Amino acid sequence: MLALSALTPAVAGDGLSFPDEKIDQWHGFKRHLFQADGCTARVVEPKAALAGNPWSWCMEFPDAFVERCAAPQLLDAGFYHAFISVGNTFGSPGALKPLKHLRAFYDLLVSHGFSRKAALIGISRGGLYAYRFAADQPECVSVIYGDAPVCDFKSWPAGKGTGKGSAGDWAELIKCYGFQTEGEALAFTGNPIDKLAPLAKAGIALIHVVGDADDVVPPSENTAIVEARYKEPGGKMQVIHKPGIGHHPHGLDDPMPVVRFILDHTPKG
Protein backbone atom coordinates (compact mmCIF):
# COMPACT_ATOMS: atom_id res chain seq x y z
CA MET A 1 0.00 0.00 0.00
CA LEU A 2 1.35 3.41 -0.97
CA ALA A 3 1.90 5.71 1.98
CA LEU A 4 0.08 9.02 1.82
CA SER A 5 3.38 10.83 2.28
CA ALA A 6 4.65 9.21 -0.93
CA LEU A 7 1.88 10.68 -3.06
CA THR A 8 2.44 13.63 -5.36
CA PRO A 9 -1.19 14.67 -5.69
CA ALA A 10 -2.75 16.25 -8.71
CA VAL A 11 -4.71 19.08 -7.16
CA ALA A 12 -8.46 19.44 -7.49
CA GLY A 13 -9.30 21.70 -10.39
CA ASP A 14 -5.92 21.04 -12.02
CA GLY A 15 -6.23 17.58 -13.55
CA LEU A 16 -7.28 15.66 -10.43
CA SER A 17 -5.91 12.10 -10.35
CA PHE A 18 -5.14 9.28 -7.93
CA PRO A 19 -2.63 6.38 -8.20
CA ASP A 20 -3.87 3.37 -10.19
CA GLU A 21 -7.29 4.92 -10.61
CA LYS A 22 -10.03 3.96 -13.01
CA ILE A 23 -12.32 6.55 -14.54
CA ASP A 24 -16.00 6.19 -15.36
CA GLN A 25 -19.21 8.25 -15.34
CA TRP A 26 -21.60 8.63 -12.41
CA HIS A 27 -24.90 10.42 -13.00
CA GLY A 28 -23.28 12.41 -15.80
CA PHE A 29 -20.12 13.35 -13.91
CA LYS A 30 -16.53 12.09 -14.08
CA ARG A 31 -15.78 9.58 -11.30
CA HIS A 32 -12.38 8.45 -10.01
CA LEU A 33 -12.22 4.90 -8.57
CA PHE A 34 -9.12 4.05 -6.51
CA GLN A 35 -7.75 2.57 -3.28
CA ALA A 36 -7.26 4.73 -0.19
CA ASP A 37 -5.73 3.31 2.99
CA GLY A 38 -6.51 -0.17 1.70
CA CYS A 39 -10.18 0.60 1.07
CA THR A 40 -12.19 1.10 -2.10
CA ALA A 41 -12.81 4.81 -2.64
CA ARG A 42 -14.35 7.13 -5.17
CA VAL A 43 -14.41 10.84 -5.92
CA VAL A 44 -16.82 12.45 -8.38
CA GLU A 45 -15.88 15.75 -10.03
CA PRO A 46 -18.19 18.68 -10.65
CA LYS A 47 -18.07 20.22 -14.09
CA ALA A 48 -17.04 23.53 -12.50
CA ALA A 49 -15.83 23.52 -8.88
CA LEU A 50 -16.69 26.27 -6.44
CA ALA A 51 -13.84 28.31 -4.97
CA GLY A 52 -12.21 26.42 -2.12
CA ASN A 53 -13.17 23.01 -3.57
CA PRO A 54 -16.02 22.14 -1.17
CA TRP A 55 -17.07 18.50 -1.03
CA SER A 56 -19.84 16.27 0.17
CA TRP A 57 -18.96 12.93 1.73
CA CYS A 58 -21.47 10.10 1.71
CA MET A 59 -20.70 7.84 4.67
CA GLU A 60 -22.77 4.81 3.57
CA PHE A 61 -25.05 3.72 0.70
CA PRO A 62 -23.53 5.97 -1.99
CA ASP A 63 -25.79 4.56 -4.71
CA ALA A 64 -29.09 4.59 -2.80
CA PHE A 65 -31.79 7.09 -3.79
CA VAL A 66 -29.07 9.23 -5.36
CA GLU A 67 -31.29 11.73 -7.17
CA ARG A 68 -33.34 12.26 -3.99
CA CYS A 69 -30.40 12.69 -1.59
CA ALA A 70 -28.71 15.82 -2.96
CA ALA A 71 -25.42 14.51 -4.40
CA PRO A 72 -26.06 15.28 -8.11
CA GLN A 73 -27.50 18.65 -7.21
CA LEU A 74 -24.44 19.46 -5.09
CA LEU A 75 -22.22 18.41 -8.00
CA ASP A 76 -24.19 20.78 -10.22
CA ALA A 77 -23.57 23.50 -7.64
CA GLY A 78 -19.79 22.91 -7.75
CA PHE A 79 -19.12 20.39 -4.96
CA TYR A 80 -16.93 17.32 -5.30
CA HIS A 81 -18.59 14.16 -3.98
CA ALA A 82 -16.68 11.40 -2.16
CA PHE A 83 -17.08 7.96 -0.60
CA ILE A 84 -14.80 5.38 1.01
CA SER A 85 -16.01 1.90 1.90
CA VAL A 86 -15.02 0.91 5.43
CA GLY A 87 -17.47 -1.98 5.62
CA ASN A 88 -20.61 -2.56 7.65
CA THR A 89 -18.96 -1.48 10.87
CA PHE A 90 -21.65 0.81 12.33
CA GLY A 91 -19.30 3.75 12.88
CA SER A 92 -17.40 1.83 15.55
CA PRO A 93 -14.57 3.72 17.29
CA GLY A 94 -10.94 2.77 17.78
CA ALA A 95 -7.64 3.69 16.14
CA LEU A 96 -7.47 0.50 14.07
CA LYS A 97 -11.13 0.52 13.10
CA PRO A 98 -13.08 2.59 10.55
CA LEU A 99 -12.08 6.00 11.94
CA LYS A 100 -8.50 5.36 10.89
CA HIS A 101 -9.60 4.82 7.29
CA LEU A 102 -11.96 7.79 7.35
CA ARG A 103 -9.26 10.12 8.62
CA ALA A 104 -6.72 8.83 6.09
CA PHE A 105 -9.23 9.45 3.30
CA TYR A 106 -9.97 12.93 4.60
CA ASP A 107 -6.25 13.74 4.77
CA LEU A 108 -5.74 12.45 1.23
CA LEU A 109 -8.48 14.67 -0.21
CA VAL A 110 -7.29 17.73 1.70
CA SER A 111 -3.81 17.08 0.28
CA HIS A 112 -5.44 17.29 -3.15
CA GLY A 113 -6.73 20.76 -2.41
CA PHE A 114 -10.18 19.90 -1.10
CA SER A 115 -11.74 22.09 1.59
CA ARG A 116 -10.75 21.29 5.16
CA LYS A 117 -14.43 21.17 6.13
CA ALA A 118 -16.59 18.47 4.51
CA ALA A 119 -20.35 18.22 4.29
CA LEU A 120 -21.20 14.75 5.61
CA ILE A 121 -24.18 12.76 4.33
CA GLY A 122 -25.44 10.11 6.75
CA ILE A 123 -28.14 7.91 5.24
CA SER A 124 -29.76 5.45 7.69
CA ARG A 125 -26.92 3.66 9.55
CA GLY A 126 -24.60 6.13 7.85
CA GLY A 127 -25.67 8.51 10.60
CA LEU A 128 -23.55 6.51 13.04
CA TYR A 129 -20.47 7.03 10.83
CA ALA A 130 -21.14 10.73 10.22
CA TYR A 131 -21.69 11.63 13.85
CA ARG A 132 -18.80 9.49 15.07
CA PHE A 133 -16.37 11.19 12.68
CA ALA A 134 -17.73 14.67 13.45
CA ALA A 135 -17.63 14.18 17.23
CA ASP A 136 -14.02 12.98 17.13
CA GLN A 137 -12.84 15.52 14.54
CA PRO A 138 -15.27 18.45 14.49
CA GLU A 139 -12.74 20.74 12.85
CA CYS A 140 -13.10 18.64 9.68
CA VAL A 141 -16.86 19.12 9.25
CA SER A 142 -19.08 22.06 8.25
CA VAL A 143 -22.51 20.42 8.08
CA ILE A 144 -24.19 17.02 8.51
CA TYR A 145 -27.14 16.00 6.38
CA GLY A 146 -28.84 13.03 8.03
CA ASP A 147 -31.49 11.15 6.07
CA ALA A 148 -33.55 8.90 8.36
CA PRO A 149 -30.27 8.65 10.28
CA VAL A 150 -29.54 6.21 13.08
CA CYS A 151 -28.59 8.37 16.06
CA ASP A 152 -28.84 5.74 18.81
CA PHE A 153 -28.06 2.09 18.16
CA LYS A 154 -30.36 1.10 21.03
CA SER A 155 -33.15 2.10 18.64
CA TRP A 156 -31.65 0.40 15.57
CA PRO A 157 -30.37 -2.25 15.23
CA ALA A 158 -31.04 -3.19 18.87
CA GLY A 159 -34.77 -2.56 18.54
CA LYS A 160 -35.13 -1.70 22.22
CA GLY A 161 -37.74 0.97 21.51
CA THR A 162 -40.69 0.95 19.15
CA GLY A 163 -38.76 0.11 15.99
CA LYS A 164 -38.35 -3.28 14.32
CA GLY A 165 -34.64 -3.69 15.02
CA SER A 166 -32.40 -6.21 13.31
CA ALA A 167 -31.11 -9.13 15.38
CA GLY A 168 -28.33 -9.99 12.93
CA ASP A 169 -27.07 -6.41 12.69
CA TRP A 170 -27.29 -6.02 16.47
CA ALA A 171 -25.09 -9.08 17.00
CA GLU A 172 -22.64 -7.76 14.39
CA LEU A 173 -22.55 -4.31 15.99
CA ILE A 174 -21.75 -5.78 19.40
CA LYS A 175 -18.86 -7.62 17.77
CA CYS A 176 -17.61 -4.55 15.85
CA TYR A 177 -17.59 -2.38 18.96
CA GLY A 178 -15.89 -5.04 21.06
CA PHE A 179 -18.63 -5.24 23.69
CA GLN A 180 -18.50 -8.35 25.83
CA THR A 181 -22.23 -8.44 26.58
CA GLU A 182 -25.46 -6.89 25.34
CA GLY A 183 -25.72 -5.11 28.67
CA GLU A 184 -22.39 -3.40 28.05
CA ALA A 185 -23.63 -2.28 24.63
CA LEU A 186 -26.86 -0.89 26.05
CA ALA A 187 -24.90 1.06 28.69
CA PHE A 188 -22.68 2.70 26.02
CA THR A 189 -22.76 6.50 26.11
CA GLY A 190 -21.06 7.23 22.81
CA ASN A 191 -24.02 7.28 20.44
CA PRO A 192 -24.70 10.39 18.33
CA ILE A 193 -27.38 11.52 20.79
CA ASP A 194 -24.65 11.51 23.48
CA LYS A 195 -21.85 13.18 21.49
CA LEU A 196 -23.34 16.48 20.36
CA ALA A 197 -21.36 18.95 22.49
CA PRO A 198 -18.23 18.96 20.28
CA LEU A 199 -20.39 19.57 17.20
CA ALA A 200 -22.25 22.49 18.78
CA LYS A 201 -19.00 24.02 20.01
CA ALA A 202 -17.56 23.81 16.49
CA GLY A 203 -20.68 25.39 14.97
CA ILE A 204 -21.54 22.39 12.78
CA ALA A 205 -24.97 22.83 11.20
CA LEU A 206 -27.35 19.85 11.08
CA ILE A 207 -30.21 19.07 8.72
CA HIS A 208 -32.26 15.88 8.92
CA VAL A 209 -34.93 14.51 6.59
CA VAL A 210 -37.22 11.98 8.27
CA GLY A 211 -40.34 9.99 7.47
CA ASP A 212 -42.77 10.44 10.32
CA ALA A 213 -44.05 6.85 9.87
CA ASP A 214 -40.54 5.32 9.95
CA ASP A 215 -40.78 2.11 12.01
CA VAL A 216 -37.17 1.05 11.30
CA VAL A 217 -35.39 4.15 12.62
CA PRO A 218 -38.19 5.93 14.51
CA PRO A 219 -37.65 9.71 14.52
CA SER A 220 -38.82 9.92 18.15
CA GLU A 221 -35.87 7.76 19.23
CA ASN A 222 -33.28 9.34 16.97
CA THR A 223 -33.72 12.71 15.23
CA ALA A 224 -36.13 14.16 17.82
CA ILE A 225 -33.63 13.55 20.61
CA VAL A 226 -30.79 15.08 18.60
CA GLU A 227 -32.96 18.10 17.79
CA ALA A 228 -33.95 18.73 21.41
CA ARG A 229 -30.42 18.31 22.73
CA TYR A 230 -28.73 20.28 19.94
CA LYS A 231 -31.02 23.29 19.94
CA GLU A 232 -31.04 23.63 23.73
CA PRO A 233 -27.49 25.10 23.85
CA GLY A 234 -28.07 27.05 20.64
CA GLY A 235 -26.95 24.54 17.99
CA LYS A 236 -28.18 25.12 14.43
CA MET A 237 -30.50 22.34 13.20
CA GLN A 238 -33.34 22.00 10.72
CA VAL A 239 -35.62 18.96 10.42
CA ILE A 240 -37.72 18.28 7.31
CA HIS A 241 -40.62 15.93 8.05
CA LYS A 242 -42.34 13.67 5.52
CA PRO A 243 -45.83 12.91 6.90
CA GLY A 244 -46.98 9.34 6.39
CA ILE A 245 -43.64 8.19 4.93
CA GLY A 246 -41.63 5.29 6.35
CA HIS A 247 -37.90 4.58 6.25
CA HIS A 248 -38.00 4.46 2.44
CA PRO A 249 -37.80 6.23 0.13
CA HIS A 250 -34.88 8.24 1.45
CA GLY A 251 -34.49 11.85 0.44
CA LEU A 252 -36.97 14.28 -1.07
CA ASP A 253 -38.80 14.58 -4.37
CA ASP A 254 -37.02 17.93 -4.59
CA PRO A 255 -33.79 17.88 -2.55
CA MET A 256 -33.02 21.56 -3.15
CA PRO A 257 -33.92 22.60 0.45
CA VAL A 258 -31.11 20.30 1.61
CA VAL A 259 -28.75 21.61 -1.07
CA ARG A 260 -29.45 25.21 -0.10
CA PHE A 261 -28.89 24.43 3.59
CA ILE A 262 -25.52 22.83 2.82
CA LEU A 263 -24.51 25.74 0.58
CA ASP A 264 -25.51 28.24 3.26
CA HIS A 265 -23.35 26.48 5.85
CA THR A 266 -20.28 25.78 3.72
CA PRO A 267 -17.22 28.03 4.19
CA LYS A 268 -16.85 30.36 1.24
CA GLY A 269 -13.63 30.37 -0.82
Coordinates of C-alpha atoms in Angstrom, one line a residue:
M1 CA 0.0 0.0 0.0
L2 CA 1.4 3.4 -1.0
A3 CA 1.9 5.7 2.0
L4 CA 0.1 9.0 1.8
S5 CA 3.4 10.8 2.3
A6 CA 4.6 9.2 -0.9
L7 CA 1.9 10.7 -3.1
T8 CA 2.4 13.6 -5.4
P9 CA -1.2 14.7 -5.7
A10 CA -2.8 16.2 -8.7
V11 CA -4.7 19.1 -7.2
A12 CA -8.5 19.4 -7.5
G13 CA -9.3 21.7 -10.4
D14 CA -5.9 21.0 -12.0
G15 CA -6.2 17.6 -13.6
L16 CA -7.3 15.7 -10.4
S17 CA -5.9 12.1 -10.4
F18 CA -5.1 9.3 -7.9
P19 CA -2.6 6.4 -8.2
D20 CA -3.9 3.4 -10.2
E21 CA -7.3 4.9 -10.6
K22 CA -10.0 4.0 -13.0
I23 CA -12.3 6.6 -14.5
D24 CA -16.0 6.2 -15.4
Q25 CA -19.2 8.3 -15.3
W26 CA -21.6 8.6 -12.4
H27 CA -24.9 10.4 -13.0
G28 CA -23.3 12.4 -15.8
F29 CA -20.1 13.3 -13.9
K30 CA -16.5 12.1 -14.1
R31 CA -15.8 9.6 -11.3
H32 CA -12.4 8.5 -10.0
L33 CA -12.2 4.9 -8.6
F34 CA -9.1 4.1 -6.5
Q35 CA -7.7 2.6 -3.3
A36 CA -7.3 4.7 -0.2
D37 CA -5.7 3.3 3.0
G38 CA -6.5 -0.2 1.7
C39 CA -10.2 0.6 1.1
T40 CA -12.2 1.1 -2.1
A41 CA -12.8 4.8 -2.6
R42 CA -14.3 7.1 -5.2
V43 CA -14.4 10.8 -5.9
V44 CA -16.8 12.5 -8.4
E45 CA -15.9 15.7 -10.0
P46 CA -18.2 18.7 -10.7
K47 CA -18.1 20.2 -14.1
A48 CA -17.0 23.5 -12.5
A49 CA -15.8 23.5 -8.9
L50 CA -16.7 26.3 -6.4
A51 CA -13.8 28.3 -5.0
G52 CA -12.2 26.4 -2.1
N53 CA -13.2 23.0 -3.6
P54 CA -16.0 22.1 -1.2
W55 CA -17.1 18.5 -1.0
S56 CA -19.8 16.3 0.2
W57 CA -19.0 12.9 1.7
C58 CA -21.5 10.1 1.7
M59 CA -20.7 7.8 4.7
E60 CA -22.8 4.8 3.6
F61 CA -25.1 3.7 0.7
P62 CA -23.5 6.0 -2.0
D63 CA -25.8 4.6 -4.7
A64 CA -29.1 4.6 -2.8
F65 CA -31.8 7.1 -3.8
V66 CA -29.1 9.2 -5.4
E67 CA -31.3 11.7 -7.2
R68 CA -33.3 12.3 -4.0
C69 CA -30.4 12.7 -1.6
A70 CA -28.7 15.8 -3.0
A71 CA -25.4 14.5 -4.4
P72 CA -26.1 15.3 -8.1
Q73 CA -27.5 18.7 -7.2
L74 CA -24.4 19.5 -5.1
L75 CA -22.2 18.4 -8.0
D76 CA -24.2 20.8 -10.2
A77 CA -23.6 23.5 -7.6
G78 CA -19.8 22.9 -7.8
F79 CA -19.1 20.4 -5.0
Y80 CA -16.9 17.3 -5.3
H81 CA -18.6 14.2 -4.0
A82 CA -16.7 11.4 -2.2
F83 CA -17.1 8.0 -0.6
I84 CA -14.8 5.4 1.0
S85 CA -16.0 1.9 1.9
V86 CA -15.0 0.9 5.4
G87 CA -17.5 -2.0 5.6
N88 CA -20.6 -2.6 7.6
T89 CA -19.0 -1.5 10.9
F90 CA -21.6 0.8 12.3
G91 CA -19.3 3.8 12.9
S92 CA -17.4 1.8 15.5
P93 CA -14.6 3.7 17.3
G94 CA -10.9 2.8 17.8
A95 CA -7.6 3.7 16.1
L96 CA -7.5 0.5 14.1
K97 CA -11.1 0.5 13.1
P98 CA -13.1 2.6 10.5
L99 CA -12.1 6.0 11.9
K100 CA -8.5 5.4 10.9
H101 CA -9.6 4.8 7.3
L102 CA -12.0 7.8 7.4
R103 CA -9.3 10.1 8.6
A104 CA -6.7 8.8 6.1
F105 CA -9.2 9.5 3.3
Y106 CA -10.0 12.9 4.6
D107 CA -6.3 13.7 4.8
L108 CA -5.7 12.4 1.2
L109 CA -8.5 14.7 -0.2
V110 CA -7.3 17.7 1.7
S111 CA -3.8 17.1 0.3
H112 CA -5.4 17.3 -3.2
G113 CA -6.7 20.8 -2.4
F114 CA -10.2 19.9 -1.1
S115 CA -11.7 22.1 1.6
R116 CA -10.7 21.3 5.2
K117 CA -14.4 21.2 6.1
A118 CA -16.6 18.5 4.5
A119 CA -20.4 18.2 4.3
L120 CA -21.2 14.8 5.6
I121 CA -24.2 12.8 4.3
G122 CA -25.4 10.1 6.8
I123 CA -28.1 7.9 5.2
S124 CA -29.8 5.4 7.7
R125 CA -26.9 3.7 9.6
G126 CA -24.6 6.1 7.9
G127 CA -25.7 8.5 10.6
L128 CA -23.5 6.5 13.0
Y129 CA -20.5 7.0 10.8
A130 CA -21.1 10.7 10.2
Y131 CA -21.7 11.6 13.8
R132 CA -18.8 9.5 15.1
F133 CA -16.4 11.2 12.7
A134 CA -17.7 14.7 13.5
A135 CA -17.6 14.2 17.2
D136 CA -14.0 13.0 17.1
Q137 CA -12.8 15.5 14.5
P138 CA -15.3 18.5 14.5
E139 CA -12.7 20.7 12.8
C140 CA -13.1 18.6 9.7
V141 CA -16.9 19.1 9.2
S142 CA -19.1 22.1 8.2
V143 CA -22.5 20.4 8.1
I144 CA -24.2 17.0 8.5
Y145 CA -27.1 16.0 6.4
G146 CA -28.8 13.0 8.0
D147 CA -31.5 11.2 6.1
A148 CA -33.5 8.9 8.4
P149 CA -30.3 8.6 10.3
V150 CA -29.5 6.2 13.1
C151 CA -28.6 8.4 16.1
D152 CA -28.8 5.7 18.8
F153 CA -28.1 2.1 18.2
K154 CA -30.4 1.1 21.0
S155 CA -33.1 2.1 18.6
W156 CA -31.6 0.4 15.6
P157 CA -30.4 -2.3 15.2
A158 CA -31.0 -3.2 18.9
G159 CA -34.8 -2.6 18.5
K160 CA -35.1 -1.7 22.2
G161 CA -37.7 1.0 21.5
T162 CA -40.7 1.0 19.2
G163 CA -38.8 0.1 16.0
K164 CA -38.3 -3.3 14.3
G165 CA -34.6 -3.7 15.0
S166 CA -32.4 -6.2 13.3
A167 CA -31.1 -9.1 15.4
G168 CA -28.3 -10.0 12.9
D169 CA -27.1 -6.4 12.7
W170 CA -27.3 -6.0 16.5
A171 CA -25.1 -9.1 17.0
E172 CA -22.6 -7.8 14.4
L173 CA -22.6 -4.3 16.0
I174 CA -21.7 -5.8 19.4
K175 CA -18.9 -7.6 17.8
C176 CA -17.6 -4.6 15.8
Y177 CA -17.6 -2.4 19.0
G178 CA -15.9 -5.0 21.1
F179 CA -18.6 -5.2 23.7
Q180 CA -18.5 -8.3 25.8
T181 CA -22.2 -8.4 26.6
E182 CA -25.5 -6.9 25.3
G183 CA -25.7 -5.1 28.7
E184 CA -22.4 -3.4 28.0
A185 CA -23.6 -2.3 24.6
L186 CA -26.9 -0.9 26.1
A187 CA -24.9 1.1 28.7
F188 CA -22.7 2.7 26.0
T189 CA -22.8 6.5 26.1
G190 CA -21.1 7.2 22.8
N191 CA -24.0 7.3 20.4
P192 CA -24.7 10.4 18.3
I193 CA -27.4 11.5 20.8
D194 CA -24.6 11.5 23.5
K195 CA -21.8 13.2 21.5
L196 CA -23.3 16.5 20.4
A197 CA -21.4 19.0 22.5
P198 CA -18.2 19.0 20.3
L199 CA -20.4 19.6 17.2
A200 CA -22.3 22.5 18.8
K201 CA -19.0 24.0 20.0
A202 CA -17.6 23.8 16.5
G203 CA -20.7 25.4 15.0
I204 CA -21.5 22.4 12.8
A205 CA -25.0 22.8 11.2
L206 CA -27.4 19.9 11.1
I207 CA -30.2 19.1 8.7
H208 CA -32.3 15.9 8.9
V209 CA -34.9 14.5 6.6
V210 CA -37.2 12.0 8.3
G211 CA -40.3 10.0 7.5
D212 CA -42.8 10.4 10.3
A213 CA -44.0 6.8 9.9
D214 CA -40.5 5.3 10.0
D215 CA -40.8 2.1 12.0
V216 CA -37.2 1.1 11.3
V217 CA -35.4 4.2 12.6
P218 CA -38.2 5.9 14.5
P219 CA -37.6 9.7 14.5
S220 CA -38.8 9.9 18.1
E221 CA -35.9 7.8 19.2
N222 CA -33.3 9.3 17.0
T223 CA -33.7 12.7 15.2
A224 CA -36.1 14.2 17.8
I225 CA -33.6 13.5 20.6
V226 CA -30.8 15.1 18.6
E227 CA -33.0 18.1 17.8
A228 CA -33.9 18.7 21.4
R229 CA -30.4 18.3 22.7
Y230 CA -28.7 20.3 19.9
K231 CA -31.0 23.3 19.9
E232 CA -31.0 23.6 23.7
P233 CA -27.5 25.1 23.9
G234 CA -28.1 27.1 20.6
G235 CA -26.9 24.5 18.0
K236 CA -28.2 25.1 14.4
M237 CA -30.5 22.3 13.2
Q238 CA -33.3 22.0 10.7
V239 CA -35.6 19.0 10.4
I240 CA -37.7 18.3 7.3
H241 CA -40.6 15.9 8.1
K242 CA -42.3 13.7 5.5
P243 CA -45.8 12.9 6.9
G244 CA -47.0 9.3 6.4
I245 CA -43.6 8.2 4.9
G246 CA -41.6 5.3 6.3
H247 CA -37.9 4.6 6.2
H248 CA -38.0 4.5 2.4
P249 CA -37.8 6.2 0.1
H250 CA -34.9 8.2 1.5
G251 CA -34.5 11.9 0.4
L252 CA -37.0 14.3 -1.1
D253 CA -38.8 14.6 -4.4
D254 CA -37.0 17.9 -4.6
P255 CA -33.8 17.9 -2.6
M256 CA -33.0 21.6 -3.1
P257 CA -33.9 22.6 0.4
V258 CA -31.1 20.3 1.6
V259 CA -28.8 21.6 -1.1
R260 CA -29.4 25.2 -0.1
F261 CA -28.9 24.4 3.6
I262 CA -25.5 22.8 2.8
L263 CA -24.5 25.7 0.6
D264 CA -25.5 28.2 3.3
H265 CA -23.3 26.5 5.9
T266 CA -20.3 25.8 3.7
P267 CA -17.2 28.0 4.2
K268 CA -16.9 30.4 1.2
G269 CA -13.6 30.4 -0.8

